[in-house]
Short mmCIF file of C-alpha atoms and ligand atoms in Angstrom, two decimals:
data_model
loop_
_atom_site.label_atom_id
_atom_site.label_comp_id
_atom_site.label_asym_id
_atom_site.label_seq_id
_atom_site.Cartn_x
_atom_site.Cartn_y
_atom_site.Cartn_z
CA MET E 189 0.00 0.00 0.00
CA GLN E 190 1.26 3.44 -0.89
CA GLU E 191 3.06 5.12 1.95
CA TRP E 192 1.82 8.61 1.04
CA LEU E 193 -1.80 7.54 1.28
CA LYS E 194 -1.51 6.87 5.00
CA ASP E 195 -2.00 10.52 5.81
CA SER E 196 -3.72 11.73 2.66
CA VAL E 197 -6.92 13.74 2.59
CA PHE E 198 -8.18 14.34 -0.94
CA TYR E 199 -10.08 17.34 -2.27
CA GLU E 200 -12.16 16.77 -5.41
CA ILE E 201 -12.09 19.61 -7.93
CA TYR E 202 -14.56 19.96 -10.76
CA PRO E 203 -12.42 22.09 -13.09
CA GLN E 204 -15.21 23.90 -14.91
CA THR E 205 -16.58 25.43 -11.71
CA PHE E 206 -13.65 25.91 -9.36
CA TYR E 207 -11.95 29.17 -10.27
CA ASP E 208 -11.84 31.13 -13.52
CA THR E 209 -8.73 33.26 -14.12
CA ASN E 210 -9.31 34.38 -17.72
CA GLY E 211 -12.86 35.67 -17.39
CA ASP E 212 -14.46 33.26 -19.90
CA GLY E 213 -16.96 31.98 -17.31
CA ILE E 214 -15.32 28.55 -17.03
CA GLY E 215 -12.82 27.43 -14.40
CA ASP E 216 -9.27 26.70 -15.54
CA ILE E 217 -6.03 25.00 -14.54
CA LYS E 218 -4.38 28.32 -13.70
CA GLY E 219 -7.28 28.93 -11.31
CA ILE E 220 -6.57 25.64 -9.56
CA ILE E 221 -2.90 26.56 -9.24
CA GLU E 222 -3.90 29.90 -7.70
CA LYS E 223 -6.09 28.14 -5.17
CA LEU E 224 -3.66 25.40 -4.13
CA ASP E 225 -2.82 27.28 -0.95
CA TYR E 226 -6.50 27.43 -0.08
CA VAL E 227 -6.82 23.65 -0.48
CA LYS E 228 -3.65 23.07 1.50
CA GLY E 229 -4.86 25.50 4.15
CA LEU E 230 -7.87 23.26 4.70
CA GLY E 231 -5.49 20.41 5.39
CA CYS E 232 -6.11 18.55 2.13
CA ASN E 233 -2.81 17.34 0.73
CA ALA E 234 -4.07 15.65 -2.45
CA ILE E 235 -6.45 16.54 -5.26
CA TRP E 236 -8.66 14.47 -7.55
CA LEU E 237 -9.24 16.54 -10.66
CA ASN E 238 -12.34 15.60 -12.68
CA PRO E 239 -11.77 15.08 -16.44
CA CYS E 240 -9.80 17.90 -17.97
CA PHE E 241 -9.17 16.41 -21.43
CA ASP E 242 -10.27 17.60 -24.84
CA SER E 243 -13.95 16.75 -25.20
CA PRO E 244 -17.19 17.87 -26.85
CA PHE E 245 -18.58 17.89 -23.27
CA MET E 246 -21.72 15.84 -23.83
CA ASP E 247 -20.99 14.33 -20.40
CA ALA E 248 -18.98 17.11 -18.77
CA GLY E 249 -15.69 15.68 -20.06
CA TYR E 250 -16.34 11.99 -19.37
CA ASP E 251 -16.63 11.82 -23.15
CA VAL E 252 -12.96 12.13 -24.09
CA ARG E 253 -12.02 13.21 -27.61
CA ASP E 254 -8.26 13.26 -27.03
CA TYR E 255 -6.82 11.58 -23.93
CA LYS E 256 -3.46 13.30 -24.30
CA ARG E 257 -4.59 16.88 -24.61
CA CYS E 258 -5.81 19.25 -21.93
CA ALA E 259 -9.19 20.72 -22.95
CA PRO E 260 -8.33 24.17 -24.37
CA ARG E 261 -11.03 25.77 -22.24
CA TYR E 262 -9.04 24.71 -19.15
CA GLY E 263 -5.59 25.49 -20.51
CA THR E 264 -2.70 23.54 -22.01
CA ASN E 265 -0.68 20.43 -21.19
CA GLU E 266 2.00 22.87 -20.02
CA ASP E 267 -0.48 24.30 -17.49
CA LEU E 268 -1.20 20.81 -16.21
CA LYS E 269 2.51 20.09 -15.90
CA ASN E 270 2.83 23.33 -13.98
CA LEU E 271 -0.02 22.25 -11.72
CA PHE E 272 1.73 18.96 -10.93
CA GLU E 273 5.02 20.71 -10.23
CA THR E 274 3.54 23.48 -8.09
CA ALA E 275 1.50 20.97 -6.11
CA HIS E 276 4.58 18.83 -5.51
CA GLN E 277 6.53 21.85 -4.29
CA LYS E 278 3.77 22.37 -1.73
CA GLY E 279 3.88 18.72 -0.66
CA MET E 280 0.62 17.89 -2.44
CA HIS E 281 -0.37 15.19 -4.94
CA ILE E 282 -2.64 15.40 -7.98
CA ILE E 283 -4.57 12.54 -9.54
CA LEU E 284 -6.41 12.83 -12.86
CA ASP E 285 -9.68 11.22 -13.90
CA LEU E 286 -9.13 8.30 -16.27
CA VAL E 287 -12.07 7.24 -18.41
CA PRO E 288 -11.18 3.74 -19.67
CA GLY E 289 -14.64 2.38 -20.50
CA HIS E 290 -15.62 4.64 -23.38
CA THR E 291 -14.53 7.56 -25.53
CA SER E 292 -16.48 10.39 -27.08
CA ASP E 293 -18.03 9.58 -30.43
CA GLU E 294 -15.71 12.33 -31.72
CA HIS E 295 -12.53 10.47 -30.73
CA ALA E 296 -10.24 9.73 -33.71
CA TRP E 297 -10.28 5.99 -32.88
CA PHE E 298 -14.04 5.95 -33.12
CA LYS E 299 -14.09 7.88 -36.39
CA GLU E 300 -11.78 5.25 -37.88
CA SER E 301 -13.85 2.48 -36.35
CA CYS E 302 -17.00 3.83 -38.02
CA LYS E 303 -15.54 3.41 -41.52
CA PRO E 304 -16.91 0.62 -43.72
CA GLY E 305 -15.03 -2.67 -43.82
CA HIS E 306 -12.21 -3.52 -41.45
CA ASN E 307 -9.25 -1.44 -40.27
CA GLU E 308 -6.91 -1.25 -37.28
CA TYR E 309 -9.57 0.49 -35.16
CA THR E 310 -12.69 -1.42 -36.15
CA ASN E 311 -12.51 -3.66 -33.10
CA ARG E 312 -11.40 -0.90 -30.73
CA PHE E 313 -15.16 -0.58 -30.15
CA VAL E 314 -17.88 -3.19 -29.88
CA TRP E 315 -19.91 -3.71 -33.08
CA THR E 316 -22.60 -6.19 -33.95
CA SER E 317 -22.16 -8.17 -37.19
CA ASN E 318 -24.51 -5.92 -39.18
CA VAL E 319 -27.08 -3.19 -38.57
CA TRP E 320 -29.98 -5.64 -38.49
CA ASP E 321 -28.42 -7.41 -35.54
CA SER E 322 -29.31 -5.72 -32.24
CA PRO E 323 -29.46 -8.39 -29.52
CA GLU E 324 -31.41 -7.71 -26.36
CA GLY E 325 -29.66 -7.07 -23.08
CA TYR E 326 -27.14 -4.59 -24.50
CA ARG E 327 -27.34 -0.91 -25.39
CA PHE E 328 -26.56 -0.09 -29.00
CA VAL E 329 -26.70 2.91 -31.29
CA CYS E 330 -28.19 1.68 -34.54
CA GLY E 331 -27.72 2.70 -38.13
CA THR E 332 -25.90 6.02 -37.70
CA THR E 333 -22.54 5.08 -39.28
CA ASP E 334 -21.16 3.78 -42.58
CA HIS E 335 -19.84 0.74 -40.80
CA ASP E 336 -22.34 -2.09 -41.19
CA GLY E 337 -23.06 -2.78 -37.52
CA ASN E 338 -24.49 -1.23 -34.37
CA TYR E 339 -22.10 0.03 -31.71
CA MET E 340 -22.41 -0.64 -28.02
CA VAL E 341 -22.52 2.30 -25.64
CA ASN E 342 -21.16 2.38 -22.12
CA PHE E 343 -23.10 5.35 -20.74
CA PHE E 344 -24.76 8.03 -22.91
CA SER E 345 -25.25 7.42 -26.64
CA SER E 346 -22.27 9.70 -27.36
CA GLN E 347 -19.98 7.34 -25.37
CA PRO E 348 -19.17 4.22 -27.41
CA ALA E 349 -17.81 1.35 -25.31
CA LEU E 350 -14.14 0.54 -25.77
CA ASN E 351 -13.58 -3.11 -26.57
CA TYR E 352 -11.62 -5.04 -23.93
CA GLY E 353 -13.48 -8.22 -24.87
CA PHE E 354 -16.20 -10.45 -23.42
CA HIS E 355 -15.81 -12.88 -20.55
CA LYS E 356 -18.55 -15.20 -21.80
CA ILE E 357 -19.08 -15.29 -25.53
CA THR E 358 -22.75 -15.54 -26.41
CA HIS E 359 -22.79 -14.04 -29.95
CA ASP E 360 -20.43 -14.33 -32.91
CA TRP E 361 -19.58 -10.58 -32.89
CA GLN E 362 -18.10 -10.77 -29.39
CA LEU E 363 -14.33 -11.09 -29.01
CA PRO E 364 -12.56 -12.79 -26.07
CA ALA E 365 -10.39 -10.64 -23.80
CA ASP E 366 -7.23 -12.28 -25.16
CA HIS E 367 -8.02 -11.35 -28.77
CA PRO E 368 -5.13 -9.22 -30.12
CA ASP E 369 -7.50 -6.31 -30.83
CA CYS E 370 -8.75 -6.31 -27.21
CA ILE E 371 -5.20 -6.50 -25.95
CA ALA E 372 -4.42 -3.52 -28.19
CA THR E 373 -7.16 -1.54 -26.39
CA ARG E 374 -5.65 -2.45 -23.03
CA GLU E 375 -2.18 -1.43 -24.15
CA ALA E 376 -3.52 1.86 -25.52
CA LEU E 377 -4.97 2.57 -22.09
CA LYS E 378 -1.62 1.90 -20.41
CA ASP E 379 0.00 4.23 -22.90
CA ILE E 380 -2.37 7.05 -21.86
CA MET E 381 -1.69 6.42 -18.18
CA LYS E 382 2.05 6.49 -18.73
CA PHE E 383 1.81 9.68 -20.76
CA TRP E 384 0.36 11.59 -17.77
CA LEU E 385 2.44 9.82 -15.14
CA ASP E 386 5.56 10.78 -17.12
CA MET E 387 4.33 14.37 -17.07
CA GLY E 388 4.17 14.25 -13.30
CA CYS E 389 0.66 13.34 -12.20
CA ASP E 390 0.43 11.03 -9.19
CA GLY E 391 -2.18 8.59 -10.37
CA PHE E 392 -5.81 8.30 -11.42
CA ARG E 393 -9.35 8.07 -10.27
CA VAL E 394 -10.71 5.39 -12.58
CA ASP E 395 -14.18 5.94 -13.99
CA MET E 396 -16.59 2.96 -14.06
CA ALA E 397 -13.69 0.63 -13.39
CA ASP E 398 -15.97 -2.40 -13.24
CA SER E 399 -17.41 -1.86 -16.71
CA LEU E 400 -14.58 -2.89 -19.00
CA ILE E 401 -15.07 -6.56 -19.82
CA LYS E 402 -18.59 -7.41 -20.96
CA ASN E 403 -20.71 -10.46 -20.03
CA ASP E 404 -18.73 -10.66 -16.82
CA GLU E 405 -21.20 -10.96 -13.98
CA GLU E 406 -18.71 -12.12 -11.36
CA LYS E 407 -16.15 -9.61 -12.71
CA GLU E 408 -13.48 -12.29 -13.13
CA GLY E 409 -12.46 -10.99 -16.56
CA THR E 410 -12.49 -7.36 -15.45
CA MET E 411 -10.40 -8.19 -12.39
CA ALA E 412 -7.84 -10.06 -14.48
CA LEU E 413 -7.63 -7.10 -16.84
CA TRP E 414 -7.02 -4.65 -13.98
CA GLN E 415 -4.49 -6.96 -12.38
CA ASN E 416 -2.52 -6.83 -15.60
CA ILE E 417 -2.72 -3.02 -15.78
CA THR E 418 -2.13 -2.18 -12.11
CA GLU E 419 0.79 -4.58 -11.84
CA GLU E 420 2.59 -2.86 -14.70
CA ILE E 421 1.75 0.68 -13.57
CA HIS E 422 2.82 0.02 -9.99
CA ARG E 423 6.01 -1.67 -11.14
CA GLU E 424 7.02 1.17 -13.45
CA TYR E 425 5.64 4.00 -11.28
CA PRO E 426 6.01 2.79 -7.70
CA LYS E 427 4.48 5.93 -6.20
CA ALA E 428 1.43 6.15 -8.44
CA VAL E 429 -1.98 5.50 -6.91
CA LEU E 430 -5.25 4.34 -8.41
CA VAL E 431 -8.70 4.81 -6.93
CA SER E 432 -11.59 2.99 -8.49
CA GLU E 433 -15.17 3.95 -9.04
CA TRP E 434 -16.37 0.43 -8.32
CA SER E 435 -17.89 0.54 -4.83
CA CYS E 436 -16.98 -3.05 -4.22
CA PRO E 437 -13.70 -3.02 -2.28
CA LYS E 438 -13.61 -6.81 -2.09
CA ARG E 439 -13.15 -6.88 -5.84
CA ALA E 440 -11.45 -3.58 -6.60
CA LEU E 441 -8.73 -3.76 -3.96
CA LYS E 442 -7.95 -7.38 -4.88
CA CYS E 443 -6.98 -6.37 -8.39
CA GLY E 444 -4.50 -3.71 -7.50
CA PHE E 445 -6.47 -0.53 -6.86
CA ASP E 446 -5.05 1.36 -3.91
CA MET E 447 -8.46 2.72 -2.89
CA ASP E 448 -12.09 2.10 -3.77
CA PHE E 449 -14.95 4.51 -3.13
CA TYR E 450 -18.00 3.77 -1.08
CA LEU E 451 -20.73 5.33 -3.20
CA ASP E 452 -24.34 6.08 -2.56
CA HIS E 453 -26.27 3.00 -3.55
CA TRP E 454 -29.57 2.49 -1.84
CA GLY E 455 -29.30 -0.18 0.85
CA HIS E 456 -25.52 0.23 1.04
CA GLY E 457 -23.81 0.87 4.35
CA TYR E 458 -22.38 4.25 3.43
CA HIS E 459 -25.79 5.31 2.18
CA SER E 460 -27.50 4.38 5.44
CA LEU E 461 -25.22 6.71 7.39
CA PHE E 462 -25.60 9.85 5.32
CA ARG E 463 -28.05 9.54 2.44
CA GLU E 464 -31.01 7.36 3.36
CA ILE E 465 -33.92 9.55 2.27
CA THR E 466 -37.18 7.68 1.65
CA LYS E 467 -39.38 8.32 -1.42
CA GLU E 468 -41.67 10.28 0.88
CA GLY E 469 -38.74 12.53 1.80
CA GLU E 470 -38.18 11.18 5.30
CA ASN E 471 -34.56 11.35 6.40
CA ARG E 472 -33.62 7.95 7.83
CA SER E 473 -29.85 8.53 7.65
CA PHE E 474 -28.06 7.80 10.89
CA PHE E 475 -26.54 11.29 10.84
CA SER E 476 -29.91 13.06 10.68
CA LYS E 477 -31.11 14.67 13.92
CA GLU E 478 -34.42 12.82 13.37
CA GLY E 479 -32.73 9.87 15.06
CA LYS E 480 -34.34 7.26 12.79
CA GLY E 481 -31.16 5.79 11.35
CA ASN E 482 -29.44 2.49 11.83
CA ALA E 483 -25.63 2.50 12.09
CA ALA E 484 -25.71 -1.29 12.55
CA LEU E 485 -26.54 -1.63 8.85
CA PHE E 486 -23.35 0.19 8.00
CA VAL E 487 -21.22 -1.68 10.51
CA LYS E 488 -22.27 -5.08 9.20
CA GLU E 489 -21.24 -4.32 5.65
CA TYR E 490 -18.20 -2.23 6.51
CA MET E 491 -16.63 -4.76 8.88
CA GLU E 492 -16.92 -7.47 6.25
CA ASP E 493 -15.30 -5.26 3.62
CA LEU E 494 -12.63 -3.98 5.97
CA LEU E 495 -11.58 -7.42 7.16
CA ALA E 496 -11.55 -8.82 3.64
CA THR E 497 -9.36 -6.03 2.25
CA LYS E 498 -7.24 -4.85 5.12
CA HIS E 499 -3.93 -5.79 3.50
CA ASP E 500 -4.92 -4.82 -0.02
CA GLY E 501 -5.92 -1.15 0.02
CA TYR E 502 -8.25 1.47 1.42
CA ILE E 503 -11.96 2.13 1.41
CA SER E 504 -12.63 5.78 0.64
CA PHE E 505 -15.45 7.75 2.20
CA ILE E 506 -16.66 10.82 0.33
CA THR E 507 -18.56 13.85 1.56
CA CYS E 508 -20.15 13.87 -1.90
CA ASN E 509 -19.03 13.82 -5.51
CA HIS E 510 -20.07 15.41 -8.80
CA ASP E 511 -22.74 12.72 -9.36
CA THR E 512 -24.66 12.94 -6.10
CA PRO E 513 -26.61 15.67 -4.33
CA ARG E 514 -24.65 17.54 -1.71
CA MET E 515 -25.59 16.43 1.80
CA SER E 516 -26.56 20.03 2.59
CA ARG E 517 -29.73 19.30 0.60
CA TRP E 518 -31.12 17.45 3.63
CA MET E 519 -28.74 18.25 6.50
CA ASP E 520 -28.24 21.46 8.45
CA GLU E 521 -24.87 22.75 9.61
CA ARG E 522 -24.78 20.79 12.86
CA GLU E 523 -25.77 17.57 11.14
CA LEU E 524 -23.06 18.12 8.54
CA LYS E 525 -20.44 18.71 11.21
CA LEU E 526 -21.20 15.34 12.79
CA ALA E 527 -21.41 13.54 9.45
CA TYR E 528 -18.02 14.91 8.37
CA ALA E 529 -16.57 14.01 11.78
CA ALA E 530 -17.28 10.39 10.82
CA ILE E 531 -15.84 10.76 7.33
CA PHE E 532 -12.59 12.24 8.65
CA THR E 533 -12.12 9.79 11.52
CA MET E 534 -12.72 6.54 9.64
CA PRO E 535 -9.92 4.36 8.27
CA GLY E 536 -9.17 4.59 4.56
CA VAL E 537 -8.56 7.73 2.55
CA PRO E 538 -11.27 10.43 2.82
CA PHE E 539 -12.39 12.67 -0.05
CA LEU E 540 -13.88 16.15 0.41
CA TYR E 541 -15.92 17.50 -2.51
CA TYR E 542 -15.16 21.16 -3.32
CA GLY E 543 -17.54 23.51 -1.53
CA ASP E 544 -18.71 20.91 0.97
CA GLU E 545 -16.41 22.53 3.53
CA ILE E 546 -18.66 25.60 3.54
CA GLY E 547 -21.91 23.64 3.17
CA MET E 548 -22.50 24.90 -0.35
CA PRO E 549 -26.11 24.27 -1.34
CA PHE E 550 -27.36 21.79 -3.91
CA MET E 551 -28.98 24.18 -6.36
CA GLU E 552 -32.51 23.07 -7.22
CA GLY E 553 -34.28 23.54 -10.55
CA LEU E 554 -31.31 24.11 -12.86
CA VAL E 555 -31.54 23.27 -16.54
CA SER E 556 -29.16 20.40 -17.33
CA LYS E 557 -25.65 21.44 -18.31
CA GLU E 558 -23.34 19.24 -20.39
CA GLY E 559 -25.08 15.99 -19.53
CA GLY E 560 -25.49 16.84 -15.85
CA PHE E 561 -29.29 16.33 -15.65
CA SER E 562 -30.22 15.68 -12.00
CA ARG E 563 -26.53 16.10 -11.10
CA THR E 564 -26.31 19.70 -12.31
CA GLY E 565 -27.23 21.25 -8.94
CA THR E 566 -24.19 19.70 -7.33
CA ARG E 567 -21.79 21.14 -9.91
CA THR E 568 -22.34 24.89 -9.45
CA PRO E 569 -19.37 27.27 -9.10
CA MET E 570 -17.32 27.45 -5.94
CA GLN E 571 -18.49 30.35 -3.81
CA TRP E 572 -15.37 32.25 -2.81
CA ASN E 573 -16.65 35.61 -1.61
CA GLY E 574 -19.55 38.05 -1.63
CA GLU E 575 -18.72 39.63 -4.98
CA LYS E 576 -20.20 39.07 -8.45
CA ASN E 577 -20.70 35.33 -9.16
CA CYS E 578 -19.44 34.75 -5.62
CA GLY E 579 -15.93 35.51 -6.86
CA PHE E 580 -15.83 32.49 -9.21
CA THR E 581 -15.59 34.50 -12.44
CA THR E 582 -15.82 38.09 -13.63
CA SER E 583 -17.78 36.92 -16.70
CA ASP E 584 -21.44 37.83 -17.20
CA ALA E 585 -22.05 34.27 -18.35
CA PRO E 586 -20.76 31.86 -15.69
CA TYR E 587 -20.76 28.14 -16.57
CA LEU E 588 -23.58 27.69 -14.05
CA PRO E 589 -25.12 30.24 -11.70
CA THR E 590 -23.93 30.66 -8.14
CA GLY E 591 -26.19 31.53 -5.25
CA LYS E 592 -26.87 35.26 -4.78
CA PRO E 593 -24.08 37.00 -2.85
CA GLY E 594 -25.53 37.99 0.51
CA GLU E 595 -28.04 35.13 0.48
CA THR E 596 -25.65 32.22 0.26
CA VAL E 597 -22.47 30.97 1.92
CA ASN E 598 -19.00 31.83 0.75
CA VAL E 599 -15.45 30.98 1.81
CA GLU E 600 -14.49 34.47 2.95
CA GLN E 601 -17.46 34.72 5.28
CA GLU E 602 -17.09 31.18 6.65
CA GLU E 603 -13.42 31.76 7.37
CA LYS E 604 -14.43 34.72 9.55
CA ARG E 605 -17.21 32.90 11.44
CA ALA E 606 -15.50 31.10 14.32
CA ASP E 607 -17.98 28.22 14.68
CA SER E 608 -18.58 27.62 10.98
CA LEU E 609 -18.60 24.23 9.27
CA TYR E 610 -15.44 25.37 7.49
CA HIS E 611 -13.58 25.58 10.82
CA THR E 612 -14.90 22.21 11.95
CA VAL E 613 -13.65 20.65 8.70
CA LYS E 614 -10.24 22.24 9.21
CA ASP E 615 -10.10 21.06 12.82
CA LEU E 616 -11.09 17.51 11.93
CA ILE E 617 -8.50 17.24 9.17
CA ALA E 618 -5.84 18.70 11.46
CA LEU E 619 -6.69 16.07 14.10
CA ARG E 620 -6.32 13.35 11.51
CA HIS E 621 -2.86 14.61 10.58
CA LYS E 622 -1.88 14.92 14.24
CA TYR E 623 -3.02 11.50 15.49
CA GLU E 624 -1.62 8.57 13.55
CA ASP E 625 -4.36 6.41 15.08
CA LEU E 626 -6.90 8.32 12.97
CA GLN E 627 -5.09 7.84 9.68
CA SER E 628 -5.83 5.49 6.79
CA ASP E 629 -4.29 2.31 8.15
CA GLY E 630 -4.97 2.82 11.87
CA SER E 631 -6.99 0.10 13.60
CA PHE E 632 -10.79 0.19 13.82
CA GLU E 633 -13.00 -1.51 16.36
CA VAL E 634 -16.67 -0.94 17.06
CA LEU E 635 -17.29 -0.24 20.76
CA TYR E 636 -21.01 0.42 20.63
CA VAL E 637 -23.65 -0.05 17.98
CA LYS E 638 -27.22 -1.35 18.30
CA GLU E 639 -29.93 -1.86 15.67
CA ASN E 640 -31.90 1.38 15.28
CA GLU E 641 -30.34 2.93 18.37
CA TYR E 642 -27.96 5.76 19.22
CA PRO E 643 -25.06 6.40 19.91
CA PHE E 644 -22.43 4.87 17.65
CA ILE E 645 -18.94 4.58 19.12
CA TYR E 646 -15.76 3.19 17.64
CA ARG E 647 -12.17 2.96 18.64
CA ARG E 648 -9.16 4.00 16.59
CA GLY E 649 -6.01 2.91 18.42
CA ASN E 650 -6.04 4.80 21.70
CA LEU E 651 -8.90 7.06 20.75
CA ALA E 652 -12.64 6.62 21.25
CA VAL E 653 -14.76 8.31 18.57
CA MET E 654 -18.33 8.91 19.73
CA PHE E 655 -21.42 10.09 17.86
CA ASN E 656 -24.93 10.94 18.90
CA PRO E 657 -26.42 12.74 15.89
CA GLY E 658 -29.99 12.41 17.25
CA ALA E 659 -31.83 15.25 18.96
CA LYS E 660 -32.24 13.29 22.23
CA PRO E 661 -29.47 12.80 24.83
CA VAL E 662 -28.34 9.17 25.19
CA GLU E 663 -26.14 6.96 27.32
CA ALA E 664 -24.36 3.78 26.34
CA SER E 665 -22.88 1.17 28.61
CA LEU E 666 -19.16 0.63 27.99
CA PRO E 667 -17.96 -1.85 30.61
CA GLY E 668 -14.39 -1.31 31.73
CA VAL E 669 -14.18 2.34 30.70
CA LYS E 670 -12.67 4.59 33.35
CA ALA E 671 -13.86 8.08 34.23
CA GLY E 672 -11.70 11.17 33.70
CA GLN E 673 -10.42 10.48 30.20
CA GLU E 674 -9.16 13.48 28.27
CA THR E 675 -11.57 14.83 25.66
CA ILE E 676 -9.44 15.92 22.73
CA TYR E 677 -12.21 17.47 20.65
CA SER E 678 -15.95 17.70 20.92
CA ILE E 679 -19.07 19.14 19.38
CA GLY E 680 -21.82 19.55 21.96
CA GLU E 681 -21.70 17.73 25.31
CA ALA E 682 -20.16 14.28 25.31
CA SER E 683 -17.88 12.40 27.65
CA LEU E 684 -16.72 8.99 28.80
CA GLN E 685 -17.66 8.26 32.39
CA GLU E 686 -17.20 5.21 34.62
CA GLY E 687 -18.44 2.30 32.47
CA LYS E 688 -20.44 4.43 30.07
CA ALA E 689 -20.61 7.14 27.42
CA VAL E 690 -22.85 10.09 28.16
CA MET E 691 -23.87 12.10 25.14
CA GLY E 692 -26.00 15.20 24.74
CA ALA E 693 -28.17 15.93 21.73
CA GLN E 694 -26.27 16.13 18.42
CA SER E 695 -22.86 15.53 19.89
CA PHE E 696 -19.49 14.17 18.91
CA ALA E 697 -16.35 13.57 20.91
CA LEU E 698 -12.85 12.31 20.41
CA VAL E 699 -11.64 10.94 23.73
CA ARG E 700 -8.35 9.40 24.77
CA MET E 701 -8.81 5.86 26.14
C1 NOJ X 837 -19.17 8.10 -13.66
C2 NOJ X 837 -18.85 9.56 -13.56
O1 NOJ X 837 -18.62 9.90 -12.22
C3 NOJ X 837 -20.01 10.29 -14.18
O2 NOJ X 837 -19.94 11.66 -13.93
C4 NOJ X 837 -20.03 9.98 -15.65
O3 NOJ X 837 -21.17 10.58 -16.23
C5 NOJ X 837 -20.11 8.46 -15.89
N1 NOJ X 837 -19.22 7.72 -15.05
C6 NOJ X 837 -19.76 8.14 -17.33
O4 NOJ X 837 -18.40 8.30 -17.56
#
């Protein structure tokens, strides 16, 4: 496991809406460089940068037209190189977003692939035998090219699936993963990774990592493919890290990913802590003050994953990402403080989504932008100050609107407010850096959890981490615990007493044991 991940806290940056330095209404790489000190000041020492490659932006850049070229609207490859170098000088790391499952339909490989007959790139994508052949169970775009076949898509229709082969062959147009043309796709992917690693980036967040080999229910083929790739990348670039969008650590970390995200899938452990909102709008997340959550659901799944992967890599908790609503949509400031306290005191490598540190709102009712649809409200510009466009851009046409200065939060104001969420985030990250027990590979043991009850208490090395997000005070029996332990940090009233934890409404404490 990568040494530098032990004490890493990542900050996710959506380049189009972080900071615009040239006044065109869209964030840019120079803007990120300018704000590195801000990110570092929060305590984050690594950045995940969402796709910044040349693209027609039908899916906000997850539709790559040229994997080796920075999107001109963000800057140049030279700017990216500068970003890597400046970050390194400040002791920070930068990972890029790798999209291996599909390209844009404007990618040169795809244009070649669409030509009639057979050429070097025909099989770079997945085609049926002819346009009349459109088997059920797959998603195809039909009859739009000169090539006599329908092409498979991996996400939107503008994102043709790259061909790494099929695990089970069920039709004559499917190639096995060891077909030379599928191996050529794999090698082309490695070539892209090496291109950016050679330029100085520190690794990749890997988009839809589980989607590469088709007809692969148990993911055996996909895991073998990643084993091949991660082995080579780690051998040639021993410090590079890879984090997968898979949300199945038992698989992802076994095939060489250094980290895997817990994402918000209904019924998932992570979801039940922070994002369990019923269809009727009732908040049943454990971290809601309603007190209707169930941390035991999380513990069951998490302990299994943690034990199964403990020597392989890290599970990453996120405050949010560019695909999910910000938690501020259903949580107030106090609830967010407690929720983040969990995210920053768990094992594994935590990720903070830009703007979450100030509780930026999820903006309702926006028209979809660049394939954002329901995700658009979570992608609005960073709110830096109380000026025009909250200081994001001087342009009259920002990429997306910000809240109205004066009516919404901004960094400048939250820095000044002593008890703001921003300061809690900074404190929590600082504690994580200070106490090795709280870092990625520190031990984890549940001290108190009961079905549908509060509080939830766990132990990290010599520290007890205690949560009572509910609005009612609670006590929990903890046999053997002595009174008079030092409280290192707390929100609200919470302490360890003789044989028990005593917790006021909506409280959190970090106590030495
Ligand atoms: C997952 C990414 O996070 C999302 O934003 C994107 O639309 C899809 N993968 C397709 O690449």
